[in-house]
PDB file of C-alpha atoms in Angstrom:
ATOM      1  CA  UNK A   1       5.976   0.146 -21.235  1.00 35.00           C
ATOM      2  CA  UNK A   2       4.462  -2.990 -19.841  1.00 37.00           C
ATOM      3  CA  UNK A   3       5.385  -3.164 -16.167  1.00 40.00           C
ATOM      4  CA  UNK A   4       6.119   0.520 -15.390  1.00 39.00           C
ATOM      5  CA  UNK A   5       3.428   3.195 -14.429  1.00 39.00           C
ATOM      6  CA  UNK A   6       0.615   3.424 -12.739  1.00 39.00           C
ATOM      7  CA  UNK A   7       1.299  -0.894 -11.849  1.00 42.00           C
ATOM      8  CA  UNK A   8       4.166   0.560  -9.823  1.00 44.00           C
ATOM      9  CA  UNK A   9       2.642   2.021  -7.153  1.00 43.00           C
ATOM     10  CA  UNK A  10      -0.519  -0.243  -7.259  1.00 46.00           C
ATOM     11  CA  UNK A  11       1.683  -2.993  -6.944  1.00 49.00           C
ATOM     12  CA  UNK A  12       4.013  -1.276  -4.399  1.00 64.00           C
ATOM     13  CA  UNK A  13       7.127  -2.519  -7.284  1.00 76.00           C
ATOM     14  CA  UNK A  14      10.346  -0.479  -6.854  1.00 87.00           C
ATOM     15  CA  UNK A  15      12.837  -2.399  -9.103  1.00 92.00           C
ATOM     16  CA  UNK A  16      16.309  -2.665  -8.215  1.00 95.00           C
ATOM     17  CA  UNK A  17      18.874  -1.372 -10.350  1.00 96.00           C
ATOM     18  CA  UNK A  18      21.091  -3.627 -12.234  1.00 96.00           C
ATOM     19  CA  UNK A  19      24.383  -3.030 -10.821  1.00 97.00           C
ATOM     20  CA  UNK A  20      22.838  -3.476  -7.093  1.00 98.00           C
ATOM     21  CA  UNK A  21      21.303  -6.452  -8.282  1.00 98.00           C
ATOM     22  CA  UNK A  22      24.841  -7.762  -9.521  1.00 98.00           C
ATOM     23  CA  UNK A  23      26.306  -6.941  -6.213  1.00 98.00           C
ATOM     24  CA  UNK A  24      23.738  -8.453  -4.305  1.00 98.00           C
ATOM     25  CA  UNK A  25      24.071 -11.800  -6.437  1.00 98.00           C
ATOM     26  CA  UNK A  26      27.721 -11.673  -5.763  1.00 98.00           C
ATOM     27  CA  UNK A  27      27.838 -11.289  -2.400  1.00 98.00           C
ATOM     28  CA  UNK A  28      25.675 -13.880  -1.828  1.00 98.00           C
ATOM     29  CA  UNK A  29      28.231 -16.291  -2.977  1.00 98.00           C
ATOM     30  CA  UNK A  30      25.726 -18.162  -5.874  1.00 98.00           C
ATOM     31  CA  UNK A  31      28.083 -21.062  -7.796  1.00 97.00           C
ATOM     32  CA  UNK A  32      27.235 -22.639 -10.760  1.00 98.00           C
ATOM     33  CA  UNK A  33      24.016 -25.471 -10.441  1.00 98.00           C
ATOM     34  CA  UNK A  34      23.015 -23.757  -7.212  1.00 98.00           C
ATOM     35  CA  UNK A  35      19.227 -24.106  -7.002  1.00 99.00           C
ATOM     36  CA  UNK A  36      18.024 -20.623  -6.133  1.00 99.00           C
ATOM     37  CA  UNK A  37      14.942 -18.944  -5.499  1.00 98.00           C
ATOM     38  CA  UNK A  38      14.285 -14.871  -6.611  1.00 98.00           C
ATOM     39  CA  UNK A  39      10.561 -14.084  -5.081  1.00 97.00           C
ATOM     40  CA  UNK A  40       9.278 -10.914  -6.610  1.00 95.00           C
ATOM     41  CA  UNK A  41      11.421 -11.798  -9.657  1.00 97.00           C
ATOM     42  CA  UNK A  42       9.849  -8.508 -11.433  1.00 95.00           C
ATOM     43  CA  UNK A  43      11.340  -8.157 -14.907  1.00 96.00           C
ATOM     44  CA  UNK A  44      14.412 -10.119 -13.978  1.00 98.00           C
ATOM     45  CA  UNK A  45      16.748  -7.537 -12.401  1.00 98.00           C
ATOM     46  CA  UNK A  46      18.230 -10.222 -10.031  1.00 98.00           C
ATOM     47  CA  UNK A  47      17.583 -13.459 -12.367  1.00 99.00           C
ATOM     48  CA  UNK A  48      19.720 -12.138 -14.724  1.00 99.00           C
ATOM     49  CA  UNK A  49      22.710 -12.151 -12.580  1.00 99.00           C
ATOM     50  CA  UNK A  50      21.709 -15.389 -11.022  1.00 99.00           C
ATOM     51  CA  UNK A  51      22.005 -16.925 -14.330  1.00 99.00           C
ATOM     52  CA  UNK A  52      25.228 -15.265 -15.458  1.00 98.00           C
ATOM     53  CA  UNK A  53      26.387 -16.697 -12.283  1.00 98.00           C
ATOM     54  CA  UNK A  54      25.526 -20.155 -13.279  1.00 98.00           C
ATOM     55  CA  UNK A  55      22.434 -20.894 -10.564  1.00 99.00           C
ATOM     56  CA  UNK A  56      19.180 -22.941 -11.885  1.00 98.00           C
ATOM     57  CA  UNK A  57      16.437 -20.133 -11.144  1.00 99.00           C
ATOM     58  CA  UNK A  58      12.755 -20.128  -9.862  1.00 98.00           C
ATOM     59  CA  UNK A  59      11.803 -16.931 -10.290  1.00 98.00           C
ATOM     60  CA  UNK A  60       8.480 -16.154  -8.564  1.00 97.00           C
ATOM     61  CA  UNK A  61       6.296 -13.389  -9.748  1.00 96.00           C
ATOM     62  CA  UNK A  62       2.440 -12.826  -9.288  1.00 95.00           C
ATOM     63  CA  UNK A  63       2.199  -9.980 -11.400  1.00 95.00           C
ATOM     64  CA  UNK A  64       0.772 -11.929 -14.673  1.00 97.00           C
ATOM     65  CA  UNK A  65       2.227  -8.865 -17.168  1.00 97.00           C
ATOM     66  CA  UNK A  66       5.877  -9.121 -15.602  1.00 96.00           C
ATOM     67  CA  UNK A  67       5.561 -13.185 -15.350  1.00 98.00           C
ATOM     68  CA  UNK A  68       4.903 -13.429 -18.843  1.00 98.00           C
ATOM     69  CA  UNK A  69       7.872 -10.956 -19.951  1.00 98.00           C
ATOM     70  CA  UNK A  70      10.403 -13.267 -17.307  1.00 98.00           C
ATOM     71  CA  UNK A  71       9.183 -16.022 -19.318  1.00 98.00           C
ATOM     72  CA  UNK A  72       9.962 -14.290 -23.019  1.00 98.00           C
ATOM     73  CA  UNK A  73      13.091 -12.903 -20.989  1.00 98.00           C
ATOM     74  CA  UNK A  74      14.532 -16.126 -19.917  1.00 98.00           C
ATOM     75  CA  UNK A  75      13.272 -18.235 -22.570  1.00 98.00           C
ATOM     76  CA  UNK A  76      16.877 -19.753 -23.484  1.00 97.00           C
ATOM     77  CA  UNK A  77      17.948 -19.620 -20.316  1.00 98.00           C
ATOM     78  CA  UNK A  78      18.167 -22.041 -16.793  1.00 97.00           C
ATOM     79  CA  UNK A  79      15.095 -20.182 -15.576  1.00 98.00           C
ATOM     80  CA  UNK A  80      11.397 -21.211 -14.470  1.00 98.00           C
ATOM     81  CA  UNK A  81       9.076 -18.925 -13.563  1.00 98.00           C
ATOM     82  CA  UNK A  82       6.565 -19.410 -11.965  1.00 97.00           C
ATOM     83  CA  UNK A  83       3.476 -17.377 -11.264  1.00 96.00           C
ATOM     84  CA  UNK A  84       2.202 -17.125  -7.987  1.00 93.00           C
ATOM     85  CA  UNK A  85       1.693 -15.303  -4.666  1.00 90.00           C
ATOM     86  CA  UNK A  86       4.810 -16.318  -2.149  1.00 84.00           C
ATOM     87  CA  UNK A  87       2.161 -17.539   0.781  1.00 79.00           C
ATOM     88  CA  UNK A  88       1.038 -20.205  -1.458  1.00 83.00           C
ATOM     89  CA  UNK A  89       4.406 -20.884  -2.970  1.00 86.00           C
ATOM     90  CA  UNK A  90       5.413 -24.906  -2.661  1.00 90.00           C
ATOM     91  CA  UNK A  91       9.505 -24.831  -1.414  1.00 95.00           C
ATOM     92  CA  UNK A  92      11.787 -27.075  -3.166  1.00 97.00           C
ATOM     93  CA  UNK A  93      12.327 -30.471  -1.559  1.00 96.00           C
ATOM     94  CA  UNK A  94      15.881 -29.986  -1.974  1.00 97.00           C
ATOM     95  CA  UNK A  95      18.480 -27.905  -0.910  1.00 98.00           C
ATOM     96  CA  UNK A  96      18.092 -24.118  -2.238  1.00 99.00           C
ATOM     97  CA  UNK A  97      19.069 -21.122  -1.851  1.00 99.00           C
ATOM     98  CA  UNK A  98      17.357 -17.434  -2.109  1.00 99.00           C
ATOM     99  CA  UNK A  99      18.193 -14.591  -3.355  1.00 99.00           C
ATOM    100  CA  UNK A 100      15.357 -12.085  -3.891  1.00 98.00           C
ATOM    101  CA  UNK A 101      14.436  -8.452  -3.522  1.00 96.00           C
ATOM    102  CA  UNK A 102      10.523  -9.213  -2.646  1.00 94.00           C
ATOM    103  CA  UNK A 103       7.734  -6.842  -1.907  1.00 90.00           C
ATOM    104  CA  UNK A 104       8.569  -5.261   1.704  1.00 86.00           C
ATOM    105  CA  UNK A 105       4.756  -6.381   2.865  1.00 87.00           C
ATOM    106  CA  UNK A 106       5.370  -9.675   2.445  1.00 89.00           C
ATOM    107  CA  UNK A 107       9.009  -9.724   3.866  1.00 89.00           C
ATOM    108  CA  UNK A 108       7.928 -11.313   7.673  1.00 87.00           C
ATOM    109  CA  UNK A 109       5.133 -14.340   5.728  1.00 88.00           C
ATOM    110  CA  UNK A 110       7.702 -15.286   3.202  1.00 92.00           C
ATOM    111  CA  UNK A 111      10.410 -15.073   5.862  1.00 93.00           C
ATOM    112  CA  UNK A 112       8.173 -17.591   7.926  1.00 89.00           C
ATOM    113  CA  UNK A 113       7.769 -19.868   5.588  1.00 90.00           C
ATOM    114  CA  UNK A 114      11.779 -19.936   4.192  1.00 94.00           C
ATOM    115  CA  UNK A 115      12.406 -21.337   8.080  1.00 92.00           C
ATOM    116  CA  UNK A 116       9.612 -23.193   8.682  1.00 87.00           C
ATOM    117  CA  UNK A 117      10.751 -26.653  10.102  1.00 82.00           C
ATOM    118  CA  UNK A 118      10.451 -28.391   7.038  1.00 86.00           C
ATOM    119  CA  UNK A 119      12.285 -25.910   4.984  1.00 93.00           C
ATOM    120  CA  UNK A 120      15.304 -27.260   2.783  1.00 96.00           C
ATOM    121  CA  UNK A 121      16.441 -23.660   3.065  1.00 98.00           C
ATOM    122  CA  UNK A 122      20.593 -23.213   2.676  1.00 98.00           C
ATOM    123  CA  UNK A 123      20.781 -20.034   2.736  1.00 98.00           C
ATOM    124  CA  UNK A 124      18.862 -16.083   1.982  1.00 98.00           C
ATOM    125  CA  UNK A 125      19.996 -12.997   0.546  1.00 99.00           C
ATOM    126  CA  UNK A 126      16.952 -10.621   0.944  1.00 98.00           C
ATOM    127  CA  UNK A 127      17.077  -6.984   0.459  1.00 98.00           C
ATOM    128  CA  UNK A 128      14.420  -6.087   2.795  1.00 96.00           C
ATOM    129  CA  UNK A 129      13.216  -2.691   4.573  1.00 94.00           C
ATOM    130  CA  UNK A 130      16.461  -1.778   7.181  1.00 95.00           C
ATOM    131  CA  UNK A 131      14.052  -1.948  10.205  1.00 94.00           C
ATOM    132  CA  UNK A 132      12.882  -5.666   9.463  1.00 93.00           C
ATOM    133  CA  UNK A 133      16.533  -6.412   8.800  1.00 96.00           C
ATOM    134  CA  UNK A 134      17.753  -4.786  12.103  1.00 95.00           C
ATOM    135  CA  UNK A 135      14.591  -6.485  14.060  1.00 93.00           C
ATOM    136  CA  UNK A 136      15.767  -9.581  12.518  1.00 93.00           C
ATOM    137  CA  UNK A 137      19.251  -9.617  13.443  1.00 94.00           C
ATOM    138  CA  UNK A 138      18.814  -8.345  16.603  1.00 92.00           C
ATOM    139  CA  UNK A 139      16.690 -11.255  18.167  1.00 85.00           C
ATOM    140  CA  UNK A 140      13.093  -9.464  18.324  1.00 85.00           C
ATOM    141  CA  UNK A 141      11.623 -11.426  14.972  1.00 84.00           C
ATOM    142  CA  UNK A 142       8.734 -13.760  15.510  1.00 80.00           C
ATOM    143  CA  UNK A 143       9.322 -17.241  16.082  1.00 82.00           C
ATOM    144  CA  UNK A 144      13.086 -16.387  16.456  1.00 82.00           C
ATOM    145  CA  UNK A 145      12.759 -19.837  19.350  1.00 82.00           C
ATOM    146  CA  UNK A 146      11.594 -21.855  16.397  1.00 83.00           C
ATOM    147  CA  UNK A 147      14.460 -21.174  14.260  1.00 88.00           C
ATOM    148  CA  UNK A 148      17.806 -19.796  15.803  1.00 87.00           C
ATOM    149  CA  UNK A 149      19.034 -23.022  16.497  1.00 88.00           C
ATOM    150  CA  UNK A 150      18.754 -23.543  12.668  1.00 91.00           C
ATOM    151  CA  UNK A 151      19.890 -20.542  10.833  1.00 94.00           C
ATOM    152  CA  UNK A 152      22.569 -17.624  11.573  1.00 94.00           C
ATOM    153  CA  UNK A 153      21.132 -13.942  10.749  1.00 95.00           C
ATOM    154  CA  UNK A 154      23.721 -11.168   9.687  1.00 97.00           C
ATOM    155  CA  UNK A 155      23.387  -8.138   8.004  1.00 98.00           C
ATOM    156  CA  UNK A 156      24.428  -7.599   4.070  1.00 98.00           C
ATOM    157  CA  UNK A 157      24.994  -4.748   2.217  1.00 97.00           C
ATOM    158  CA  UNK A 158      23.155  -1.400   2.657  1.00 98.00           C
ATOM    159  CA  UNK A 159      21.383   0.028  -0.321  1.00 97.00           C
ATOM    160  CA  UNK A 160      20.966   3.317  -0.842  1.00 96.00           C
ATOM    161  CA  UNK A 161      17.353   4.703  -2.217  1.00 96.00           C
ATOM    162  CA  UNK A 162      18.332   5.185  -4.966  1.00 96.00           C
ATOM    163  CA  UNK A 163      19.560   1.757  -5.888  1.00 96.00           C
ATOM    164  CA  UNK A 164      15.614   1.323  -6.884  1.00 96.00           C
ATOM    165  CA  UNK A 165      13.579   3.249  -9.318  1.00 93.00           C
ATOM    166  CA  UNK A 166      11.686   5.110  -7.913  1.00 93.00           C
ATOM    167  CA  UNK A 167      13.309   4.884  -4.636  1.00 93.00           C
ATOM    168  CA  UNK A 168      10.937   4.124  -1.649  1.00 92.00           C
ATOM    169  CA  UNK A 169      10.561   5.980   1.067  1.00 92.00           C
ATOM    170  CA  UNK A 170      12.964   3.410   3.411  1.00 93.00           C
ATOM    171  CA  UNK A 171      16.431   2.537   3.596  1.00 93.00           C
ATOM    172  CA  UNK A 172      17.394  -1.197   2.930  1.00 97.00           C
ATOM    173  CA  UNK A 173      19.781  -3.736   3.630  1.00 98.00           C
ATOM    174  CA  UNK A 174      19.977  -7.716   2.886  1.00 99.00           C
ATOM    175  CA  UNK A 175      19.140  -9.803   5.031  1.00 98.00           C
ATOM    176  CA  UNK A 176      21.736 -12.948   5.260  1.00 98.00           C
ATOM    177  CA  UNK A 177      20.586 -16.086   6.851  1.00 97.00           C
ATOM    178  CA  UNK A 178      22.781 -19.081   6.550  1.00 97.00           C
ATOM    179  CA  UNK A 179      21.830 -23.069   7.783  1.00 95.00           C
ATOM    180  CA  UNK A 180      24.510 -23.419  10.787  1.00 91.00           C
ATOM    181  CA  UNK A 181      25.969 -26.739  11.092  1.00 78.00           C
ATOM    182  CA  UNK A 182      25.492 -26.946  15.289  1.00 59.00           C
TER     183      UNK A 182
END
């Protein structure tokens, strides 16, 4: 299967299961026209409940086999991928959301950029490795002066290993930030 194998490990890919993606998508509160972004779309095991759940999706996904199968995927559907690596990725100039399961090594770059000043950023669902989420939470992420005033951090749900296939060798949890309204 295109997607699976030996790309797995090169790529460091350990796809979430569906029903953890559709309890990730629903806690996260999407509504219907919600601009949202899923970085690290993979095959589309969070897109799919973004769309059932009525959000207009940018999935992002360098991989060029598993960008081209989102795009056959989600043909029909409110969905535009877009190929490319999340350091180089242009934010929307309006209000969005995310709600992504991205590679752990680029959790703290794309986390960056999500609150960088100029950032139309709502809110983020992010199942990330536990530690980052912890480290984020707790006040000891980078730039945390830059932002806090800006955005609430709280912990999600916990996922077990072996919500992802195969299951990595760290525990995760999302990552909630929400835009305060100080």
């Amino acid at each position: 299967m295109s997607g699976s194998g030996p790309a797995r490990g090169a790529w460091g890919w350990h796809p979430l299961d569906s029903r953890w993606a559709q309890r990730v998508v629903d806690a996260a509160g999407v509504r219907p026209g919600d601009l949202v972004l899923d970085v690290g779309a993979g095959l589309g095991a969070l897109t799919a409940p973004l769309v059932r759940a009525g959000a207009d999706v940018v999935a992002v996904e360098l991989h060029p086999h598993r960008a081209d199968r989102l795009r056959r995927r989600f043909a029909d559907a409110p969905v535009r991928v877009v190929r490319a690596d999340a350091a180089d990725l242009r934010l929307p100039t309006r209000p969005f959301r995310v709600v992504s399961s991205p590679p752990y090594g680029i959790s703290t770059e794309l986390l960056k950029r999500l609150l960088s000043p100029r950032s139309r950023l709502v809110s983020a669902d992010l199942v990330l490795q536990r530690q980052v989420v912890n480290r984020w939470v707790d006040g000891r992420a980078p730039g945390r002066a830059r932002w806090s005033r800006y955005y609430d951090t709280s912990i999600g749900i916990r996922l077990p290993r072996k919500a992802f296939t195969p299951p990595p060798h760290v525990d995760s949890a999302v990552l909630r930030i929400q835009r305060t309204t100080r």
